[in-house]
Amino acid sequence: MKSSLDEDDRIWRALGDPVRRKMLDVLADGPQTTGAMVGRFEPLCRTAVMKHLDVLVRARLVMVKREGRVRWNHFNPVPIDRICGRWLDAHRRRRSAALNRLKRVVEAPVVGETEIAKEKVKQ
Amino acid sequence: MKSSLDEDDRIWRALGDPVRRKMLDVLADGPQTTGAMVGRFEPLCRTAVMKHLDVLVRARLVMVKREGRVRWNHFNPVPIDRICGRWLDAHRRRRSAALNRLKRVVEAPVVGETEIAKEKVKQ
DNA sequence: TCTACGTGTCACCATATAGTGACATGAAAA
DNA sequence: TTTTCATGTCACTATATGGTGACACGTAGA
């Protein structure tokens, strides 16, 4: 089912940005109006905050309820649970084998990351 | 500790790309040489595959072991477990409250996503 | 030795994304 | 009604990212 994969993709990509993860942390403590979110995420401008919220809405990580001219943003924990659960389940069986292989490898010095990788890790 | 946050950030961002998630799936079944990975991810060019691998190495999701002129890429499941576990733990307490609030909201029609969101969800 | 091959790196392009200011809309309050 | 305010949308810029081809390097094998 392609739409489901796209849905997962939207969720992962939404979680890829630290600002959006912080937004979910805030919303997890309780729903917030868009204006309140703007206030919490200075110095970002309102449009930037709304774009991030839109990405979260597209991923169904945030549900919107309008009340007059105010918009309430609600955190929806279901997609995260699904994603994390699916990933952990998928790797649970392979995890021990992978760890054993890794242990054997790590005993020998693990080097050979590309220069790009070394450099960026330093920063 | 800032470095830890940066580390988490690298992990989330690495997982944000579907190609890289697929790569982890492949590597979870067993280590692969870079060349073998290139073969598995056609029609991507070698450089693209190596860039993705570099991102995964930076996030410590892939460990590298060199053997002569061959490079073996090993999947490291630890960071994913840590990340997913932390999120699930952090949200576990708030989850039930958030779900209850959501249920109340969802009873009323949930509308009001921006046009951008509606449009992109359609696609 | 010389050759072939796997890998590392560089320069470059196209697109996606984060961010901003300005303007439009619609509901609440004066 | 008029004004105010929260929100929605648009046009635009700058940077990050994914992707490619070409070249360099070092090791294994002929």
mmCIF file of N, CA, C and O in Angstrom, chain A residues 14 16 25 28 36 38 40 44 46 48 51 60 63 69-70 77 80-81 94-95 98 101 110 114 122:
data_model
loop_
_atom_site.group_PDB
_atom_site.id
_atom_site.type_symbol
_atom_site.label_atom_id
_atom_site.label_comp_id
_atom_site.label_asym_id
_atom_site.label_seq_id
_atom_site.Cartn_x
_atom_site.Cartn_y
_atom_site.Cartn_z
ATOM 1 N N ALA A 14 9.041 14.703 8.899
ATOM 2 C CA ALA A 14 8.618 15.729 9.853
ATOM 3 C C ALA A 14 9.481 15.674 11.111
ATOM 4 O O ALA A 14 9.861 16.706 11.665
ATOM 5 N N GLY A 16 12.475 14.794 11.248
ATOM 6 C CA GLY A 16 13.872 15.055 10.908
ATOM 7 C C GLY A 16 14.351 16.439 11.290
ATOM 8 O O GLY A 16 15.555 16.690 11.320
ATOM 9 N N ASP A 25 7.160 18.298 21.437
ATOM 10 C CA ASP A 25 7.369 18.267 22.887
ATOM 11 C C ASP A 25 6.450 19.263 23.576
ATOM 12 O O ASP A 25 5.821 18.945 24.582
ATOM 13 N N ALA A 28 2.831 18.210 23.341
ATOM 14 C CA ALA A 28 2.528 17.014 24.121
ATOM 15 C C ALA A 28 2.081 17.384 25.535
ATOM 16 O O ALA A 28 1.382 16.616 26.182
ATOM 17 N N ALA A 36 0.260 31.332 20.164
ATOM 18 C CA ALA A 36 1.054 30.966 21.340
ATOM 19 C C ALA A 36 2.327 30.239 20.910
ATOM 20 O O ALA A 36 3.403 30.447 21.490
ATOM 21 N N VAL A 38 3.916 30.656 18.123
ATOM 22 C CA VAL A 38 4.821 31.668 17.578
ATOM 23 C C VAL A 38 5.588 32.331 18.717
ATOM 24 O O VAL A 38 6.800 32.526 18.645
ATOM 25 N N ARG A 40 6.339 31.086 21.581
ATOM 26 C CA ARG A 40 7.285 30.160 22.205
ATOM 27 C C ARG A 40 8.511 29.910 21.348
ATOM 28 O O ARG A 40 9.534 29.445 21.849
ATOM 29 N N LEU A 44 11.869 32.829 15.549
ATOM 30 C CA LEU A 44 11.278 32.456 14.256
ATOM 31 C C LEU A 44 10.060 33.319 13.971
ATOM 32 O O LEU A 44 9.285 33.643 14.865
ATOM 33 N N ARG A 46 6.331 34.220 12.254
ATOM 34 C CA ARG A 46 5.059 33.485 12.288
ATOM 35 C C ARG A 46 4.916 32.524 11.116
ATOM 36 O O ARG A 46 4.477 31.389 11.267
ATOM 37 N N ALA A 48 7.186 31.009 9.396
ATOM 38 C CA ALA A 48 8.048 29.827 9.555
ATOM 39 C C ALA A 48 7.394 28.832 10.500
ATOM 40 O O ALA A 48 7.351 27.627 10.220
ATOM 41 N N LYS A 51 4.579 27.088 8.806
ATOM 42 C CA LYS A 51 5.051 26.076 7.852
ATOM 43 C C LYS A 51 5.415 24.787 8.572
ATOM 44 O O LYS A 51 5.055 23.692 8.135
ATOM 45 N N ARG A 60 0.034 14.064 10.156
ATOM 46 C CA ARG A 60 -0.974 13.688 11.151
ATOM 47 C C ARG A 60 -0.381 13.615 12.556
ATOM 48 O O ARG A 60 -0.934 12.941 13.423
ATOM 49 N N MET A 63 -3.152 17.641 15.057
ATOM 50 C CA MET A 63 -4.530 17.780 14.591
ATOM 51 C C MET A 63 -5.000 19.190 14.920
ATOM 52 O O MET A 63 -4.729 19.712 15.998
ATOM 53 N N ARG A 69 -11.802 32.620 15.517
ATOM 54 C CA ARG A 69 -10.624 33.003 14.738
ATOM 55 C C ARG A 69 -9.356 32.428 15.328
ATOM 56 O O ARG A 69 -8.264 32.782 14.945
ATOM 57 N N VAL A 70 -9.504 31.516 16.264
ATOM 58 C CA VAL A 70 -8.346 30.892 16.909
ATOM 59 C C VAL A 70 -8.201 29.463 16.430
ATOM 60 O O VAL A 70 -9.196 28.769 16.231
ATOM 61 N N PRO A 77 -0.233 11.442 19.330
ATOM 62 C CA PRO A 77 0.899 10.535 19.597
ATOM 63 C C PRO A 77 0.856 9.246 18.787
ATOM 64 O O PRO A 77 1.847 8.519 18.742
ATOM 65 N N ILE A 80 3.683 8.404 15.962
ATOM 66 C CA ILE A 80 5.024 8.155 16.507
ATOM 67 C C ILE A 80 5.102 6.760 17.097
ATOM 68 O O ILE A 80 6.054 6.014 16.855
ATOM 69 N N ASP A 81 4.091 6.403 17.883
ATOM 70 C CA ASP A 81 4.080 5.062 18.462
ATOM 71 C C ASP A 81 4.149 4.016 17.364
ATOM 72 O O ASP A 81 4.886 3.034 17.453
ATOM 73 N N ARG A 94 16.697 -9.132 14.312
ATOM 74 C CA ARG A 94 18.025 -9.014 13.722
ATOM 75 C C ARG A 94 18.996 -8.333 14.682
ATOM 76 O O ARG A 94 20.194 -8.364 14.480
ATOM 77 N N ARG A 95 18.440 -7.696 15.698
ATOM 78 C CA ARG A 95 19.261 -6.862 16.574
ATOM 79 C C ARG A 95 20.392 -7.650 17.227
ATOM 80 O O ARG A 95 21.552 -7.236 17.193
ATOM 81 N N ALA A 98 23.045 -8.648 14.790
ATOM 82 C CA ALA A 98 23.811 -7.487 14.338
ATOM 83 C C ALA A 98 24.781 -7.038 15.420
ATOM 84 O O ALA A 98 25.946 -6.725 15.146
ATOM 85 N N ARG A 101 27.780 -9.402 15.580
ATOM 86 C CA ARG A 101 28.719 -9.116 14.492
ATOM 87 C C ARG A 101 29.490 -7.842 14.794
ATOM 88 O O ARG A 101 30.706 -7.772 14.608
ATOM 89 N N VAL A 110 38.038 0.217 14.560
ATOM 90 C CA VAL A 110 37.118 0.599 13.490
ATOM 91 C C VAL A 110 37.520 1.962 12.953
ATOM 92 O O VAL A 110 37.371 2.977 13.627
ATOM 93 N N THR A 114 34.952 8.102 5.771
ATOM 94 C CA THR A 114 35.472 9.028 4.771
ATOM 95 C C THR A 114 35.879 10.326 5.441
ATOM 96 O O THR A 114 35.488 10.624 6.567
ATOM 97 N N LYS A 122 33.630 15.965 13.895
ATOM 98 C CA LYS A 122 34.421 16.880 14.724
ATOM 99 C C LYS A 122 33.611 18.102 15.109
ATOM 100 O O LYS A 122 33.657 18.559 16.228
#
